[in-house]
Amino acid sequence: MPSLQDLGHAIARHPNPVKMIFLGFDLWLEVLGSGKVKTTLFKKGGLPTTEEEPIKTAKVPLMAVGEHMVVSVDITLPPDGFRLAP
C-alpha cells in the first residue's frame, strides 16, 4: 500500500520535474491532511501567477505542493494509488 513517503520518493526519483500528481481517493485525503498542501493561483497556460500580474488577469486557485505541483484526486486509481505527470 503506497504511503506519503512512497509518493515523496517517487517524486524525487521522477526523471522530469513533476507538475501534476493524480491520487487515489484515500491517498488524496492523506495528502490533504498532511499540512503540505496550499492553494496556489495559476493563470492561462497553466503557469503559476506572480506578484506582478495585472489585477484583471484570470487567476484560478488549485491545490498544490512543493514548487507548484498540482494535486488532484483520480477516482479511477486504486484508493492508495498515484500517477505522476511532467
Coordinates of N, CA and C in Angstrom, one line a residue:
M1 N 0.8 -1.2 0.0 CA 0.0 0.0 0.0 C 0.9 1.2 0.0
P2 N 0.9 2.0 -1.1 CA 1.7 3.3 -1.1 C 1.3 4.3 0.0
S3 N 2.3 4.9 0.5 CA 2.1 5.9 1.5 C 2.6 7.3 1.1
L4 N 2.5 8.3 2.0 CA 3.1 9.6 1.6 C 4.6 9.5 1.4
Q5 N 5.2 8.7 2.2 CA 6.7 8.5 2.0 C 7.0 7.9 0.6
D6 N 6.2 6.9 0.2 CA 6.4 6.3 -1.1 C 6.2 7.4 -2.2
L7 N 5.2 8.2 -2.1 CA 4.9 9.2 -3.0 C 6.0 10.2 -3.1
G8 N 6.5 10.6 -2.0 CA 7.7 11.5 -1.9 C 8.9 11.0 -2.6
H9 N 9.2 9.7 -2.4 CA 10.3 9.0 -3.1 C 10.1 9.0 -4.6
A10 N 8.9 8.7 -5.0 CA 8.6 8.6 -6.4 C 8.7 10.0 -7.1
I11 N 8.3 11.0 -6.4 CA 8.5 12.4 -7.0 C 10.0 12.7 -7.1
A12 N 10.8 12.4 -6.1 CA 12.2 12.7 -6.1 C 12.9 11.9 -7.2
R13 N 12.5 10.7 -7.5 CA 13.1 9.8 -8.5 C 12.6 10.0 -9.9
H14 N 11.5 10.8 -10.0 CA 11.0 11.0 -11.4 C 12.0 11.7 -12.3
P15 N 12.1 11.2 -13.5 CA 13.1 11.7 -14.4 C 12.9 13.2 -14.9
N16 N 11.7 13.6 -14.8 CA 11.3 15.0 -15.2 C 10.7 15.7 -14.0
P17 N 10.7 17.1 -14.0 CA 10.0 17.8 -12.9 C 8.5 17.5 -12.9
V18 N 8.0 17.1 -11.8 CA 6.6 16.7 -11.7 C 5.8 18.0 -11.6
K19 N 4.7 18.1 -12.4 CA 3.8 19.2 -12.4 C 2.4 18.9 -12.0
M20 N 2.1 17.5 -12.1 CA 0.8 17.1 -11.7 C 0.8 15.8 -11.0
I21 N 0.1 15.7 -9.9 CA 0.1 14.5 -9.1 C -1.4 14.0 -9.0
F22 N -1.7 12.8 -9.6 CA -3.0 12.2 -9.6 C -3.0 11.2 -8.4
L23 N -4.0 11.3 -7.5 CA -4.0 10.4 -6.4 C -5.3 9.7 -6.3
G24 N -5.2 8.4 -5.8 CA -6.4 7.7 -5.4 C -7.1 8.3 -4.2
F25 N -8.4 8.1 -4.0 CA -9.1 8.9 -3.0 C -8.5 8.8 -1.6
D26 N -8.1 7.6 -1.1 CA -7.6 7.5 0.2 C -6.2 8.3 0.4
L27 N -5.4 8.1 -0.6 CA -4.1 8.8 -0.6 C -4.3 10.3 -0.7
W28 N -5.3 10.7 -1.5 CA -5.6 12.1 -1.7 C -6.0 12.7 -0.3
L29 N -6.8 12.0 0.4 CA -7.2 12.5 1.7 C -6.0 12.6 2.7
E30 N -5.1 11.6 2.6 CA -3.9 11.7 3.4 C -3.0 12.9 3.1
V31 N -2.9 13.1 1.8 CA -2.1 14.3 1.4 C -2.7 15.6 1.8
L32 N -4.0 15.7 1.7 CA -4.7 16.9 2.1 C -4.5 17.2 3.6
G33 N -4.5 16.1 4.4 CA -4.3 16.2 5.8 C -2.9 16.3 6.3
S34 N -2.0 16.3 5.4 CA -0.5 16.3 5.7 C 0.0 17.7 6.1
G35 N -0.8 18.7 5.8 CA -0.3 20.1 6.1 C 0.7 20.6 5.1
K36 N 0.9 19.9 4.0 CA 1.9 20.3 3.0 C 1.2 20.9 1.8
V37 N -0.2 20.8 1.7 CA -0.9 21.3 0.6 C -1.3 22.8 0.8
K38 N -1.1 23.6 -0.2 CA -1.5 25.0 -0.1 C -2.3 25.4 -1.4
T39 N -3.0 26.4 -1.4 CA -3.7 26.9 -2.6 C -2.8 27.8 -3.3
T40 N -2.6 27.5 -4.6 CA -1.7 28.3 -5.5 C -2.5 28.9 -6.6
L41 N -2.3 30.1 -7.0 CA -3.0 30.7 -8.1 C -2.3 30.4 -9.4
F42 N -3.0 30.0 -10.4 CA -2.5 29.7 -11.8 C -3.2 30.6 -12.8
K43 N -2.5 30.9 -13.9 CA -3.1 31.7 -14.9 C -3.2 30.9 -16.2
K44 N -3.7 31.5 -17.3 CA -3.8 30.8 -18.5 C -2.5 30.2 -18.9
G45 N -2.6 29.0 -19.5 CA -1.4 28.3 -19.9 C -0.9 27.4 -18.8
G46 N -1.6 27.4 -17.6 CA -1.2 26.5 -16.5 C 0.1 27.0 -15.8
L47 N 0.3 28.3 -15.9 CA 1.5 28.9 -15.3 C 1.2 29.5 -13.9
P48 N 2.0 29.3 -12.9 CA 1.8 30.0 -11.6 C 1.8 31.5 -11.8
T49 N 1.0 32.2 -11.0 CA 0.9 33.7 -11.1 C 2.1 34.2 -10.3
T50 N 2.4 35.5 -10.6 CA 3.4 36.2 -9.8 C 2.8 37.4 -9.2
E51 N 3.5 38.1 -8.3 CA 3.0 39.3 -7.6 C 2.8 40.4 -8.6
E52 N 3.5 40.4 -9.8 CA 3.4 41.5 -10.7 C 2.2 41.4 -11.7
E53 N 1.4 40.3 -11.6 CA 0.3 40.1 -12.5 C -0.7 41.2 -12.4
P54 N -1.2 41.7 -13.6 CA -2.3 42.7 -13.5 C -3.5 42.2 -12.8
I55 N -4.2 43.1 -12.2 CA -5.4 42.7 -11.4 C -6.4 41.9 -12.3
K56 N -6.5 42.3 -13.5 CA -7.5 41.7 -14.4 C -7.2 40.4 -15.0
T57 N -6.0 39.9 -14.7 CA -5.5 38.5 -15.1 C -6.4 37.5 -14.4
A58 N -7.0 36.6 -15.2 CA -7.8 35.5 -14.6 C -6.8 34.6 -13.8
K59 N -7.2 34.3 -12.6 CA -6.3 33.5 -11.7 C -7.2 32.4 -11.1
V60 N -6.8 31.2 -11.2 CA -7.5 30.0 -10.8 C -6.8 29.4 -9.6
P61 N -7.5 29.2 -8.4 CA -6.8 28.6 -7.3 C -6.8 27.1 -7.4
L62 N -5.7 26.4 -7.3 CA -5.6 25.0 -7.3 C -4.8 24.5 -6.1
M63 N -5.1 23.3 -5.7 CA -4.3 22.7 -4.6 C -2.9 22.3 -5.1
A64 N -1.9 22.7 -4.4 CA -0.5 22.3 -4.9 C 0.4 22.0 -3.7
V65 N 1.5 21.3 -4.0 CA 2.5 21.0 -3.0 C 3.8 21.4 -3.6
G66 N 4.8 21.6 -2.8 CA 6.2 21.9 -3.3 C 6.2 23.1 -4.2
E67 N 7.0 23.0 -5.2 CA 7.1 24.1 -6.2 C 6.0 24.0 -7.3
H68 N 4.8 24.2 -6.9 CA 3.7 24.3 -7.9 C 3.3 23.0 -8.5
M69 N 3.4 21.9 -7.7 CA 2.9 20.6 -8.2 C 1.4 20.5 -7.9
V70 N 0.6 20.5 -8.9 CA -0.9 20.4 -8.6 C -1.3 19.0 -8.2
V71 N -2.1 19.0 -7.2 CA -2.6 17.8 -6.6 C -4.1 17.6 -7.0
S72 N -4.4 16.4 -7.5 CA -5.8 16.1 -8.0 C -6.2 14.7 -7.6
V73 N -7.5 14.5 -7.2 CA -8.0 13.2 -7.0 C -8.4 12.6 -8.3
D74 N -8.1 11.3 -8.5 CA -8.4 10.5 -9.7 C -9.1 9.2 -9.2
I75 N -10.4 9.2 -9.2 CA -11.2 8.1 -8.7 C -11.0 6.8 -9.5
T76 N -10.4 6.9 -10.7 CA -10.1 5.7 -11.5 C -8.9 4.9 -10.9
L77 N -8.1 5.5 -10.1 CA -7.0 4.9 -9.5 C -7.4 4.1 -8.3
P78 N -6.6 3.1 -7.9 CA -6.9 2.4 -6.6 C -6.9 3.4 -5.5
P79 N -7.6 3.2 -4.3 CA -7.6 4.2 -3.3 C -6.3 4.7 -2.8
D80 N -5.2 3.8 -2.9 CA -3.9 4.2 -2.4 C -2.9 4.4 -3.6
G81 N -3.5 4.5 -4.8 CA -2.6 4.6 -6.0 C -2.3 6.1 -6.3
F82 N -1.3 6.2 -7.1 CA -0.9 7.6 -7.6 C -0.3 7.5 -9.0
R83 N -0.3 8.6 -9.7 CA 0.3 8.7 -11.0 C 0.9 10.1 -11.1
L84 N 2.1 10.2 -11.6 CA 2.8 11.5 -11.7 C 2.9 11.9 -13.2
A85 N 2.8 13.2 -13.4 CA 2.9 13.7 -14.8 C 3.9 14.9 -14.8
P86 N 4.7 14.9 -15.9 CA 5.7 16.0 -16.0 C 4.9 17.3 -16.5

